[in-house]
Short mmCIF file of C-alpha atoms in Angstrom, two decimals:
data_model
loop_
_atom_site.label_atom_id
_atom_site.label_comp_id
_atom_site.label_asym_id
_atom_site.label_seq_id
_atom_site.Cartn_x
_atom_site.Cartn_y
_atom_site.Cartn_z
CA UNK A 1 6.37 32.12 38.09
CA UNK A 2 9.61 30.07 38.22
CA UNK A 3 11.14 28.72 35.18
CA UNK A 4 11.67 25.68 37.21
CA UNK A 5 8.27 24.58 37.09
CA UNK A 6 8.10 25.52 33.26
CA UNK A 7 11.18 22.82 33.00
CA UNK A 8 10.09 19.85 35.12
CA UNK A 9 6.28 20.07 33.02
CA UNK A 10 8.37 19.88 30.18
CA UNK A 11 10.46 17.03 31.14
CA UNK A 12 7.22 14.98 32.88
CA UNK A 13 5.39 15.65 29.47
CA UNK A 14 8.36 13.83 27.49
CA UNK A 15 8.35 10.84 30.36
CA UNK A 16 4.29 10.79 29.67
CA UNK A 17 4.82 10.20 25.62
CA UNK A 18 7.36 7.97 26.60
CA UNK A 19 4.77 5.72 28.45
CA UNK A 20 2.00 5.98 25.80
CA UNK A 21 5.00 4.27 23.20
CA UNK A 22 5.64 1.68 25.64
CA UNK A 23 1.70 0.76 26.38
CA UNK A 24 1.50 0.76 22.73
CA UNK A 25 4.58 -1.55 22.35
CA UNK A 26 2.82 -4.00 25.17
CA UNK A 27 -0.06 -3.68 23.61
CA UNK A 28 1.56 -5.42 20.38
CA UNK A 29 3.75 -8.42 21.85
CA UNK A 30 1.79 -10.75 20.38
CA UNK A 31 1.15 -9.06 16.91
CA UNK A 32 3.09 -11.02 14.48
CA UNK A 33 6.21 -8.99 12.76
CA UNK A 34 5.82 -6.36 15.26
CA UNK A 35 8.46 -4.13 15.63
CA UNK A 36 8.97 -2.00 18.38
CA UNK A 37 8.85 1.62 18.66
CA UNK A 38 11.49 4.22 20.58
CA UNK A 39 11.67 7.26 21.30
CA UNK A 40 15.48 9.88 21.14
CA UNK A 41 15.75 12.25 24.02
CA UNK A 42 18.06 15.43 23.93
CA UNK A 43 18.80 18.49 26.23
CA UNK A 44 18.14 22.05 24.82
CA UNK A 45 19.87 24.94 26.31
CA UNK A 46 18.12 28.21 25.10
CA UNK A 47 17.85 29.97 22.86
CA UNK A 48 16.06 27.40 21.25
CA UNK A 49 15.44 26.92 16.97
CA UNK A 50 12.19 27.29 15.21
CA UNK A 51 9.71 25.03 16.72
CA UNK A 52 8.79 22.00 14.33
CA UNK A 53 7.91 18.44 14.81
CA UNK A 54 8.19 16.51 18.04
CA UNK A 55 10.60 20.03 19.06
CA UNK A 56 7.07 21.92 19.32
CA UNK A 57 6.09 20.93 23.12
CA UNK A 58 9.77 21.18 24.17
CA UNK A 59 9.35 24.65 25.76
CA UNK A 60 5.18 24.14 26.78
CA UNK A 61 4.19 27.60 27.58
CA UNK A 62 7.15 29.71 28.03
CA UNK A 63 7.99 31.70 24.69
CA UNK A 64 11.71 31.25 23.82
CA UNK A 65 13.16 34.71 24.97
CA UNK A 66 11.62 34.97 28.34
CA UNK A 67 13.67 32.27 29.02
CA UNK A 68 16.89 31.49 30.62
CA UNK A 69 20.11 30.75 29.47
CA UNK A 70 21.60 29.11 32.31
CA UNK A 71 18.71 26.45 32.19
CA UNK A 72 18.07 23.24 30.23
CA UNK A 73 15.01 21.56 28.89
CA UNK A 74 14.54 17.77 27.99
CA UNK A 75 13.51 17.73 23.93
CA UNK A 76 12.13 14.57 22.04
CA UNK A 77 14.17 14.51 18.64
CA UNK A 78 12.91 11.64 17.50
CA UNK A 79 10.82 8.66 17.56
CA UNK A 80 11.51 5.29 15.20
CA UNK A 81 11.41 1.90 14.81
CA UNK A 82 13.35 -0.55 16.11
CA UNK A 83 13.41 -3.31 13.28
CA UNK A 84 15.26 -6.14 15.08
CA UNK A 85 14.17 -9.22 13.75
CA UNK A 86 11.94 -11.31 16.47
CA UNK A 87 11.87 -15.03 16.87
CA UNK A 88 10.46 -17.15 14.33
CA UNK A 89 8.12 -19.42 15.55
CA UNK A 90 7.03 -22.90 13.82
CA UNK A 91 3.49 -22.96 13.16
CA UNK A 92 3.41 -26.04 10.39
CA UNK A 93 1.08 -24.20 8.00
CA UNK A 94 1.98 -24.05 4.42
CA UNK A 95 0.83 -20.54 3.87
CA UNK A 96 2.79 -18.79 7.36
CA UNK A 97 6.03 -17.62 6.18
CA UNK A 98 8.93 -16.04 8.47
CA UNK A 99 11.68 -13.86 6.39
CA UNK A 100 15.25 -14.73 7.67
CA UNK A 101 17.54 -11.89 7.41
CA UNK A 102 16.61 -7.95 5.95
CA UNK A 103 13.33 -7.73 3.85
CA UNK A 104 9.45 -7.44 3.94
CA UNK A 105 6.39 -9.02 1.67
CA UNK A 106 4.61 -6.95 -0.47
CA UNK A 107 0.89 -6.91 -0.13
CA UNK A 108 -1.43 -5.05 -2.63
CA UNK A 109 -4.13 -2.53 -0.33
CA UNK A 110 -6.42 -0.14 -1.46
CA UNK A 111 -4.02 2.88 -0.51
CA UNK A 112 -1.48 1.00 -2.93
CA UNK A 113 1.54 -1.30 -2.28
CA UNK A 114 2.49 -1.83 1.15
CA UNK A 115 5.09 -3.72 3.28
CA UNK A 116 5.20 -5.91 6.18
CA UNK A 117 6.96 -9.17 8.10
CA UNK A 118 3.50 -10.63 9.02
CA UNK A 119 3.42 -13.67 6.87
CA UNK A 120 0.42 -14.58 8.39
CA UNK A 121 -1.28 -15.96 4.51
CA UNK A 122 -4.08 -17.99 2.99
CA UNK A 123 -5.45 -19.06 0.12
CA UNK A 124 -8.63 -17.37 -1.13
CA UNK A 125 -11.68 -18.30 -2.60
CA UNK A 126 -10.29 -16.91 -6.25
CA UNK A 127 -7.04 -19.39 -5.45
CA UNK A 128 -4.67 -15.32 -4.28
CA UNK A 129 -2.51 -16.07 -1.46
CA UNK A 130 -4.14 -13.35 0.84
CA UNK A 131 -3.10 -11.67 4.31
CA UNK A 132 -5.56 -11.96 6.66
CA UNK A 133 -7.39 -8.89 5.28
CA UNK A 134 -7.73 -10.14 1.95
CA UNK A 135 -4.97 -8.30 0.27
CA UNK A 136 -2.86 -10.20 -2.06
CA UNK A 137 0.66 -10.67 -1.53
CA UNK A 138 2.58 -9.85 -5.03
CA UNK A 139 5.10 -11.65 -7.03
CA UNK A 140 8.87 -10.28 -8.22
CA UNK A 141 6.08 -8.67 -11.45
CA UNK A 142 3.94 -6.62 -8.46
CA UNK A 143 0.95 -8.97 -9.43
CA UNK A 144 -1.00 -11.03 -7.12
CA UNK A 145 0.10 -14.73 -6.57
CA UNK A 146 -2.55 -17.02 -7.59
CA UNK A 147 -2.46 -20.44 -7.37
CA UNK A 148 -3.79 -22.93 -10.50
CA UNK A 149 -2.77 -26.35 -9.14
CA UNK A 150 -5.93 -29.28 -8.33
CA UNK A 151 -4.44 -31.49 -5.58
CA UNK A 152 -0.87 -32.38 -4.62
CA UNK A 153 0.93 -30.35 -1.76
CA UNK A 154 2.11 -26.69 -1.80
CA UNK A 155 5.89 -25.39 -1.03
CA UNK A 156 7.81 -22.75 -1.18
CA UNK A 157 11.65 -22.71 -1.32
CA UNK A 158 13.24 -19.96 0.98
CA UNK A 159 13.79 -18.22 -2.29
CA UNK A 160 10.40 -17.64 -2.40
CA UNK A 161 9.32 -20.15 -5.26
CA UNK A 162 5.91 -21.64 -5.13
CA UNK A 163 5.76 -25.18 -6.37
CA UNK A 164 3.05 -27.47 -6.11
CA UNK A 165 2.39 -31.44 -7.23
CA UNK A 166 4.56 -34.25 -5.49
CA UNK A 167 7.75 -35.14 -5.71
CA UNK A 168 8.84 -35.01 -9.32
CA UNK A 169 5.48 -33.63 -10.59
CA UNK A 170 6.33 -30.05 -9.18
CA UNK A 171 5.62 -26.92 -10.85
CA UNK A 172 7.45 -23.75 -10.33
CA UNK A 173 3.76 -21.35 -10.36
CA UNK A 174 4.94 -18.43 -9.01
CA UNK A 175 7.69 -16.36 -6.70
CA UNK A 176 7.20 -14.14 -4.03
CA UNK A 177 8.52 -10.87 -3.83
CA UNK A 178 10.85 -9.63 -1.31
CA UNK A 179 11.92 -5.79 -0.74
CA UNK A 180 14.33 -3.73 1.71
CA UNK A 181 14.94 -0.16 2.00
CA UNK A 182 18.41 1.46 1.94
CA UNK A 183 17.08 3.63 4.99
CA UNK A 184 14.16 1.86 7.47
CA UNK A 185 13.75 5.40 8.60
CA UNK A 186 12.03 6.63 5.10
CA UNK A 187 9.55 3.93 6.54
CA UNK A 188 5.89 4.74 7.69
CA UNK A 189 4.28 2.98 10.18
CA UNK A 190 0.81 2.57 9.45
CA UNK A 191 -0.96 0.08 11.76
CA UNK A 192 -1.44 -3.82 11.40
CA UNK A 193 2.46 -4.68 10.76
CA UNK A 194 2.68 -2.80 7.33
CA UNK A 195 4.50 0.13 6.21
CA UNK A 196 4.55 2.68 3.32
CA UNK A 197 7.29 4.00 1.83
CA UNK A 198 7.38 7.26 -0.17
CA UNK A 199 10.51 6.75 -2.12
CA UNK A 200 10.53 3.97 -4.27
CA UNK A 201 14.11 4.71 -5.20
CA UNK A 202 14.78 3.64 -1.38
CA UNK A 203 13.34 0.17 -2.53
CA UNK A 204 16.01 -2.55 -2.87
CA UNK A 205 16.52 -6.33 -3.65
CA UNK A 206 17.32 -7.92 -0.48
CA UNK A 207 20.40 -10.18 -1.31
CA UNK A 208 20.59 -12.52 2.11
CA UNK A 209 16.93 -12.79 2.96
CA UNK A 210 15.44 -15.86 2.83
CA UNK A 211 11.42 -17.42 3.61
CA UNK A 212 11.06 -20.20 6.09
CA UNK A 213 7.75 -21.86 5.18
CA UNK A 214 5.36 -22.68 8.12
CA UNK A 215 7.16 -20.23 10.77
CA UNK A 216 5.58 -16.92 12.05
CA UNK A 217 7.97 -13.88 12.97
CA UNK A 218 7.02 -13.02 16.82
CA UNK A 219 7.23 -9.30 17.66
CA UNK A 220 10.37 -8.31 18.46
CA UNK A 221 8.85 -6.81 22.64
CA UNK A 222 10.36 -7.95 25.27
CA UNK A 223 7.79 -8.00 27.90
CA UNK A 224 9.91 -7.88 30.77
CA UNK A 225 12.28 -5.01 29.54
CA UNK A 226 9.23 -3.09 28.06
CA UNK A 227 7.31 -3.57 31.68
CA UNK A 228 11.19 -2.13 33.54
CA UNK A 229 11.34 0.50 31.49
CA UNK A 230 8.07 1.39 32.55
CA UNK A 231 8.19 1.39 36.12
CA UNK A 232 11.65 3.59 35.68
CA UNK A 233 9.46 6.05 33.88
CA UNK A 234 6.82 6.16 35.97
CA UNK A 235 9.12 6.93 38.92
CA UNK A 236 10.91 9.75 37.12
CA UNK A 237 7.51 11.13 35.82
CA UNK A 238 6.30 10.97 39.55
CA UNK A 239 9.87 12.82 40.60
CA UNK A 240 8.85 15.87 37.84
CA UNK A 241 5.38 15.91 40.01
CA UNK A 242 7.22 16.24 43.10
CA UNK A 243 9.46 18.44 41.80
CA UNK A 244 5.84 20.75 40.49
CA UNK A 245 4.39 20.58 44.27
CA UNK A 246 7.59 21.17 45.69
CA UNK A 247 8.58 24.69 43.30
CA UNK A 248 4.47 25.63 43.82
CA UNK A 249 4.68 25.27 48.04
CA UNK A 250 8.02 27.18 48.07
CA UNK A 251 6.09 30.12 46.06
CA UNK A 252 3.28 30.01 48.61
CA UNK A 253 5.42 30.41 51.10
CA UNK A 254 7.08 32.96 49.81
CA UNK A 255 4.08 35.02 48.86
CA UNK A 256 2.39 34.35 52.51
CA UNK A 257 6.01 35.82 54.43
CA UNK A 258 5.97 38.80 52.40
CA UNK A 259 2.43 39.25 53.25
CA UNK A 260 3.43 39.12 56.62
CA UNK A 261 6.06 41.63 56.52
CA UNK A 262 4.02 44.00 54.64
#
């Protein structure tokens, strides 16, 4: 069988994970602190290294030395995060907070600390500011935030002190810790906004992020890029498929002349 055919499944495979990251990405434009995902294309001439990774499907069925040198194949190399900030939007409640600049909350889970920009909070019934799973957002200490205070309003400065009373009256009763990461990359995605990160020496003190009470960071999709990026891979994924039929009827043809001849 051609090698050609061997290539263009290869390539229309790549343009098919390409699509599931970009449903995926529509799928969470209106998740708050959403970031994007993205995938790194390269060519690969053979012979080709060690498979490992998103490298293993690069080559689909054909073992490295059957094939040939003069030919290329399309290789994912990587696929990461995108972690442009998106648009902070006001929402007026005390407990949504947007970060301004680098940084992410830390909430307590029961897989251990993890991080996010959805600053979707509340208050609980034990007085723990609380994502919307019930997992407590730590202080600068790694301890939950709680909140001793009867009446008077709640604020928080964009340093991320809690005060409460009125006016005068107000008590400093907690701060809220922020954390970045001298490489995004060590980060893990795990679903719902939040992250893990493996190496807490890669854990930082953000020094020009800031918390904008009452906002709510929007995911950083853009619908109408992530929808024309689409329709461009679809129409190269349907080119590989033409490419398939066209390689297959050629081979038919071939086989069916020397039939003839014969």
């Amino acid at each position: 069988m051609q090698e050609g055919i061997f290539i263009a499944a290869s390539a229309g495979i790549k343009q098919s994970k390409k699509l599931e990251v970009i449903a995926n990405n529509l799928a969470n434009v209106n998740t708050t602190g959403y970031k994007r995902d993205r995938l790194a294309f390269k060519e690969l001439m053979p012979p080709f290294p060690p498979d490992s990774g998103l490298e293993g499907g690069k080559n689909l069925l054909l073992s490295p030395d059957k094939s040939n040198k003069n030919v290329s194949y399309v290789a994912i190399t990587d696929q990461y995060t995108d972690h442009k900030s998106g648009e902070l939007k006001q929402t007026n409640s005390p407990f949504d907070l947007g970060i301004n600049g680098e940084g992410f909350f830390s909430v307590e889970t029961r897989d251990g600390i993890r991080y996010t920009r959805n600053g979707n909070f509340r208050l609980d019934t034990a007085n723990r500011i609380v994502n919307q799973k019930g997992e407590t957002l730590l202080n600068e200490q790694n301890e939950p935030i709680v909140i001793n205070a009867q009446g008077g309003d709640i604020s928080i400065d964009r340093q991320g002190n809690i005060f409460t009373g009125n006016g005068q009256g107000n008590n400093v009763v907690g701060k809220i810790k922020l954390v970045k990461f001298k490489e995004n990359k060590s980060l893990e995605k795990i679903g719902d906004g939040q992250y893990k990160q493996k190496d807490p020496k890669n854990i930082e003190i953000p020094s020009n992020a800031t918390i904008q009470q009452g906002f709510l960071e929007d995911s950083n999709v853009s619908t109408v890029e992530e929808m024309t990026t689409m329709m461009a891979t679809l129409r190269v994924f349907e080119t590989y498929q033409k490419v398939i039929q066209s390689i297959d009827s050629m081979d038919d043809q071939a086989v069916n002349n020397i039939g003839r001849v014969g």
